[in-house]
PDB file of C-alpha atoms and ligand atoms in Angstrom:
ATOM      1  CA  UNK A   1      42.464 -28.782 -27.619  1.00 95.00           C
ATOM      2  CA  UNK A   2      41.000 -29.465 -24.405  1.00 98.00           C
ATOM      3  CA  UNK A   3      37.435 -28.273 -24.483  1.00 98.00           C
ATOM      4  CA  UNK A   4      34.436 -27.923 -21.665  1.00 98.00           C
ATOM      5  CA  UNK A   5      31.020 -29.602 -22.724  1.00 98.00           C
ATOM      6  CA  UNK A   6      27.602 -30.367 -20.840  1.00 98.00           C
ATOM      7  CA  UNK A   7      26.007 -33.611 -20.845  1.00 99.00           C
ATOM      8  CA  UNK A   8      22.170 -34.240 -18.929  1.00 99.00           C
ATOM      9  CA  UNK A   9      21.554 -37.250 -17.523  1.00 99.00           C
ATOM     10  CA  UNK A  10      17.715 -37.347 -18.557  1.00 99.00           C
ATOM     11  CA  UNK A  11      14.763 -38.664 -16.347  1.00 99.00           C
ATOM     12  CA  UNK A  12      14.629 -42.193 -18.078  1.00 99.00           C
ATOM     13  CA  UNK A  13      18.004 -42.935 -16.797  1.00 99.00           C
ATOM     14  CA  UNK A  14      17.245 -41.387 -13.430  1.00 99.00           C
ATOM     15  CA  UNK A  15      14.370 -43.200 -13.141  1.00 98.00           C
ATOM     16  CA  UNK A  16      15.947 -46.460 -14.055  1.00 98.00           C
ATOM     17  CA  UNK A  17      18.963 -45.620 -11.478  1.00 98.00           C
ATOM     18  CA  UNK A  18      21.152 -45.219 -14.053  1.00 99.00           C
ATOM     19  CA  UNK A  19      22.516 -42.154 -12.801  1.00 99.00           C
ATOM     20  CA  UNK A  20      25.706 -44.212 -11.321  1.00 98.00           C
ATOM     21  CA  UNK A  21      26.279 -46.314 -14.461  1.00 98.00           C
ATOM     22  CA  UNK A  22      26.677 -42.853 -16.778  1.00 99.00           C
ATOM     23  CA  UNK A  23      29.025 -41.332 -14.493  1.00 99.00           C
ATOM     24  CA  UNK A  24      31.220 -44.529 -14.235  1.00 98.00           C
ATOM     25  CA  UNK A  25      31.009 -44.605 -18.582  1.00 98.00           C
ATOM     26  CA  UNK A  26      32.218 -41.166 -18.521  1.00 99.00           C
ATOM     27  CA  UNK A  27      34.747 -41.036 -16.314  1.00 98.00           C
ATOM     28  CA  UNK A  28      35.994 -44.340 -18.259  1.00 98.00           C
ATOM     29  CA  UNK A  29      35.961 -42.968 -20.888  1.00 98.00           C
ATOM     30  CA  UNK A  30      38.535 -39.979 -20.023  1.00 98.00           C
ATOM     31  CA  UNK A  31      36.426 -36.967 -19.136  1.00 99.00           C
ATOM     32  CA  UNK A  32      37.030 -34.865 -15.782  1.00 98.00           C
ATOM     33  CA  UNK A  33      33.898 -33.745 -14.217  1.00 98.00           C
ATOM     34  CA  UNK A  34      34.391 -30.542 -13.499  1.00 98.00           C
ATOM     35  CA  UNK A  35      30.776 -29.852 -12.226  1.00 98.00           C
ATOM     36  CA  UNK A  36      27.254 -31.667 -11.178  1.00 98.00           C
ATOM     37  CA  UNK A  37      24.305 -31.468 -10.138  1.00 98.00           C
ATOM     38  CA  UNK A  38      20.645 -32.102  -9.947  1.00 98.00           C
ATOM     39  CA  UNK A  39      17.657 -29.530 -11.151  1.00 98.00           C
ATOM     40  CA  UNK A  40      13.879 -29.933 -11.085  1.00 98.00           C
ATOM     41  CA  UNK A  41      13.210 -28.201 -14.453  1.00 98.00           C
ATOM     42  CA  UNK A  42      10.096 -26.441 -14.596  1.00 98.00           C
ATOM     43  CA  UNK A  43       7.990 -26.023 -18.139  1.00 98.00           C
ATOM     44  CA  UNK A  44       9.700 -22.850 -19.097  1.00 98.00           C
ATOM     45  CA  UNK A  45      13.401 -23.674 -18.303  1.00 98.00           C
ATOM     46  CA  UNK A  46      13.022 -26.780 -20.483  1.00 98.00           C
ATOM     47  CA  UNK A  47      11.714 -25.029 -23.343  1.00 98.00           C
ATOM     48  CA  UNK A  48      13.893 -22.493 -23.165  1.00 98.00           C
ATOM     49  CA  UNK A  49      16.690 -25.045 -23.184  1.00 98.00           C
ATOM     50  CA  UNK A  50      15.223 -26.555 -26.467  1.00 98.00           C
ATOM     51  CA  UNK A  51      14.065 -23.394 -28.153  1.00 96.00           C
ATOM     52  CA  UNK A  52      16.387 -24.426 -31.000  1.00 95.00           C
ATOM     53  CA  UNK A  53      13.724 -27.012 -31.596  1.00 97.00           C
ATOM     54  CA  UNK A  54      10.575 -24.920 -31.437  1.00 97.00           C
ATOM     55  CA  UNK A  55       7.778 -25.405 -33.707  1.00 97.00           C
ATOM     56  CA  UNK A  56       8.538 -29.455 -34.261  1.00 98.00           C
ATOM     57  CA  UNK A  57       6.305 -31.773 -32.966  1.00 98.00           C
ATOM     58  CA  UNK A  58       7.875 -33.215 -30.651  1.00 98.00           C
ATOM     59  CA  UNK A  59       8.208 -30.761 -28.890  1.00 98.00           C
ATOM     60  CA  UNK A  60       5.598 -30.635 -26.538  1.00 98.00           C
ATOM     61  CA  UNK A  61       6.321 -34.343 -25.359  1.00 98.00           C
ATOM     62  CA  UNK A  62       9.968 -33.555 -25.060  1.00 98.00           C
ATOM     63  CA  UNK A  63       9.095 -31.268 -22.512  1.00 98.00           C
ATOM     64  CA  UNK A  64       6.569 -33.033 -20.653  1.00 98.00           C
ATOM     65  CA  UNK A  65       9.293 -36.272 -19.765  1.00 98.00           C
ATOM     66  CA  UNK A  66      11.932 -33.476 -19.141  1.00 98.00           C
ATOM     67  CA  UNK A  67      10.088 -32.163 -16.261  1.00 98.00           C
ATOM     68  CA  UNK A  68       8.756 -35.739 -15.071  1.00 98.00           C
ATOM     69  CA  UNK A  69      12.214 -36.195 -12.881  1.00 98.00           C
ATOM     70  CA  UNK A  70      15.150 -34.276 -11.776  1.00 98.00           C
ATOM     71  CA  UNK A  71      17.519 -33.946 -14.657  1.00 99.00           C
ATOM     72  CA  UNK A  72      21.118 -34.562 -13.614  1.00 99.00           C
ATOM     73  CA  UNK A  73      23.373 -31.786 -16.235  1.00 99.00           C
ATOM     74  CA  UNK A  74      27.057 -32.499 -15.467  1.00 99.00           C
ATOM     75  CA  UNK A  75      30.206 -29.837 -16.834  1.00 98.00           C
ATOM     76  CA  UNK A  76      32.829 -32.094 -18.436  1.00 98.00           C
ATOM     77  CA  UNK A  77      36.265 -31.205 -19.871  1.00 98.00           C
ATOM     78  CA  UNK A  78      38.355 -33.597 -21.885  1.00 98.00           C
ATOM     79  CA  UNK A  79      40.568 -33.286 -25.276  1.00 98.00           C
ATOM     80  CA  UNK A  80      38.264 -33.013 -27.965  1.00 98.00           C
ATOM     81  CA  UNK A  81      35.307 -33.052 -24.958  1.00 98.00           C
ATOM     82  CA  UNK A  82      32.565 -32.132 -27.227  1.00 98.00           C
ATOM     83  CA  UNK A  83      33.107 -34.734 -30.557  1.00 98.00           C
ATOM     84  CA  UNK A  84      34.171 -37.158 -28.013  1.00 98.00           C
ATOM     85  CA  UNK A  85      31.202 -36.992 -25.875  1.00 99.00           C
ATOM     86  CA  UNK A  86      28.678 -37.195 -29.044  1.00 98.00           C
ATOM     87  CA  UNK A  87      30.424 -40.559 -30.221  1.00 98.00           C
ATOM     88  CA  UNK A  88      30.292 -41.926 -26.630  1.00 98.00           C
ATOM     89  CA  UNK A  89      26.591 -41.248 -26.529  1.00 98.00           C
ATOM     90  CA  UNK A  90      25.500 -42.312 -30.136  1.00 98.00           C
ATOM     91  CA  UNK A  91      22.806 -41.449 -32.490  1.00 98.00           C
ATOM     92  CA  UNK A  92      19.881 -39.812 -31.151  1.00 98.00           C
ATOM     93  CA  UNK A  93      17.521 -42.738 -31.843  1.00 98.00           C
ATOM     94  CA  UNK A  94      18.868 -45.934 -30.027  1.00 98.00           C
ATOM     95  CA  UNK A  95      17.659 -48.472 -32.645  1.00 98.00           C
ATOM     96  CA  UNK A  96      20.535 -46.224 -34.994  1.00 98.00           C
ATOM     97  CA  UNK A  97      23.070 -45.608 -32.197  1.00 98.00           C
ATOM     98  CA  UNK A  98      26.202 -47.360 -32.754  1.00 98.00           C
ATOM     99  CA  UNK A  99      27.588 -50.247 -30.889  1.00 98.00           C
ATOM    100  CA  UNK A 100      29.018 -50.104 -27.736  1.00 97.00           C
ATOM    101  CA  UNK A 101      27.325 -46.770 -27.467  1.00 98.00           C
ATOM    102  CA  UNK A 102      25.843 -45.235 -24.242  1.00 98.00           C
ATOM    103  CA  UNK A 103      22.639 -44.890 -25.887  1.00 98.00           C
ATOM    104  CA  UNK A 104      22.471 -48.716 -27.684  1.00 98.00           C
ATOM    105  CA  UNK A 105      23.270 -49.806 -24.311  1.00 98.00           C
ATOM    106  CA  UNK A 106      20.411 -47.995 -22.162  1.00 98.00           C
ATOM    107  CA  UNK A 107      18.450 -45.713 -24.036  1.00 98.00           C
ATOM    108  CA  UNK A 108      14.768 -46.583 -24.569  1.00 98.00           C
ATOM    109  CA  UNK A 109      13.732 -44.962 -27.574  1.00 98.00           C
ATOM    110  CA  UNK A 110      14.020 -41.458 -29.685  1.00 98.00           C
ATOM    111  CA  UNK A 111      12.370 -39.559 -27.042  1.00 98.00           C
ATOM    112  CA  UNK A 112      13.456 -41.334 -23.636  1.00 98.00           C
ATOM    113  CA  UNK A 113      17.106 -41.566 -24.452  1.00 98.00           C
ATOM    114  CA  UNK A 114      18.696 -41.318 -21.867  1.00 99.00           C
ATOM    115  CA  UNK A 115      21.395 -38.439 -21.951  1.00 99.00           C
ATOM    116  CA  UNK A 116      21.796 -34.977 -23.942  1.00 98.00           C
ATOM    117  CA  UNK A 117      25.323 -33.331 -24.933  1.00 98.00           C
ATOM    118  CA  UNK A 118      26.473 -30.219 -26.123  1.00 98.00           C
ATOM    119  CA  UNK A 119      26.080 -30.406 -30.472  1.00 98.00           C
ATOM    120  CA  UNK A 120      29.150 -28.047 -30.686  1.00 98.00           C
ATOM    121  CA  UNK A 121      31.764 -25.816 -28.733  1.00 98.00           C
ATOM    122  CA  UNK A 122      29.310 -22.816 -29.372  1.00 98.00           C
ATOM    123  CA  UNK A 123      26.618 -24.594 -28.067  1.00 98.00           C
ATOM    124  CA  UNK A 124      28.502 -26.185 -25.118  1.00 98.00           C
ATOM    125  CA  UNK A 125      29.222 -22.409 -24.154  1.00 98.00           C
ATOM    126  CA  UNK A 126      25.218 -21.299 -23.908  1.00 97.00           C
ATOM    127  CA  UNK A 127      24.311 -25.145 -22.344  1.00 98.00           C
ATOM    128  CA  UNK A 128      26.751 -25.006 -20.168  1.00 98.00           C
ATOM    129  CA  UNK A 129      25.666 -21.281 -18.710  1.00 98.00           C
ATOM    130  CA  UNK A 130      22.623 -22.462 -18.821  1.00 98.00           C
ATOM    131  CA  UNK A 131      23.435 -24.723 -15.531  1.00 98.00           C
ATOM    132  CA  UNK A 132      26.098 -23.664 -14.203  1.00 98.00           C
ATOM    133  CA  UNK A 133      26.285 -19.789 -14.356  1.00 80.00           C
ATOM    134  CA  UNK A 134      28.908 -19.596 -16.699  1.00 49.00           C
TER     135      UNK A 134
HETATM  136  P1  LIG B 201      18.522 -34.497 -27.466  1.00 75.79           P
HETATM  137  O1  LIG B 201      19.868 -34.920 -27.926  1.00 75.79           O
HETATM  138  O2  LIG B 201      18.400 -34.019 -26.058  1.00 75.79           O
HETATM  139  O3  LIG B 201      17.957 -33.369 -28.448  1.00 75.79           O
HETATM  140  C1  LIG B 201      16.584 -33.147 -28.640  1.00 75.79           C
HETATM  141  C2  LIG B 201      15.723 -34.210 -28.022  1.00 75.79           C
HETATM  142  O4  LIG B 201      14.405 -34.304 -28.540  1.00 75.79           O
HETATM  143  C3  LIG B 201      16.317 -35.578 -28.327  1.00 75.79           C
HETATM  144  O5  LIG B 201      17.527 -35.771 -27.640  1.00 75.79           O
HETATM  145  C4  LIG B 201      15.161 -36.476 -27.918  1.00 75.79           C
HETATM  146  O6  LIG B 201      15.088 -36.667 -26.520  1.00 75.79           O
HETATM  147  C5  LIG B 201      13.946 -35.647 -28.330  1.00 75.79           C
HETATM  148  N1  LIG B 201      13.275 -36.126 -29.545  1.00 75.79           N
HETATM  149  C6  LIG B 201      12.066 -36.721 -29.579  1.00 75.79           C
HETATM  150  N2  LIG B 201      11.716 -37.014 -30.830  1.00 75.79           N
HETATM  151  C7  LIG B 201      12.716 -36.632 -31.629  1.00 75.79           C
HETATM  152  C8  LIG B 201      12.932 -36.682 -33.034  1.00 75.79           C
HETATM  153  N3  LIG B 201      12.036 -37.198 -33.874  1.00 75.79           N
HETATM  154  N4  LIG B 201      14.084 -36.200 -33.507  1.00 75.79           N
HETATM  155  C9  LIG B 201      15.005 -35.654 -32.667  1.00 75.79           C
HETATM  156  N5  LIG B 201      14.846 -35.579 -31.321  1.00 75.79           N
HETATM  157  C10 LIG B 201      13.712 -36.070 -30.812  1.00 75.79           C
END
């Protein structure tokens, strides 16, 4: 089924100028960008973003390095976009990410790594309002 999902380039990539290199891994990889662009997130947009993790600790931080750059979100759309996109990526903690994985390849640690996508269609939906108005 072809399905929409939302991935976020996050500020250690921007910062690193990796903004180029993600686009190019994900448009190798098959997915159609149907939408981009850059945001500024204040303090409250990023926690409402995460409010499915409120109350852990690391929250706070999580927060903190979302806001320290402009966050690139980008609406992509692909066969099987959103189980796809979470194997391109790779585990949420590089040093457990896969091979050949975006996040093996350039992400930094737990926190600073490097891109977010959708979890599920359902969640895909909200993220992807979130940006992009619906
Ligand atoms: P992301 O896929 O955007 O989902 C939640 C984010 O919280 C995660 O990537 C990391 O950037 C950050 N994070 C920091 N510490 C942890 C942790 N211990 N477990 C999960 N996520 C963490």
């Amino acid at each position: 089924m072809v399905e929409k999902t939302l991935l976020i380039i996050k500020p250690d990539a921007v910062k690193r100028r990796l903004i180029g290199h993600v686009i190019a891994r994900l448009e190798k990889a098959g997915f159609e960008i149907l939408g981009m662009r850059m945001e500024r997130l204040t303090p409250e947009r990023a926690l409402k973003f995460y409010a499915v993790h409120e109350g852990k600790s690391f929250l706070p931080a999580l927060v903190e390095f979302m806001v320290s750059t402009p966050v690139v979100p980008i609406l992509l759309q692909k066969e099987n976009a959103v189980a796809d996109l979470r194997t391109l990526i790779g585990a949420t903690d590089p040093a457990r990410a896969a091979c050949g994985t975006l996040r093996q390849e350039i992400a930094l640690n737990i926190q600073e790594n490097s891109v977010h996508a959708s979890d599920s269609p359902e969640n895909a939906a909200i993220e992807i309002a979130f940006f992009f108005n619906g």
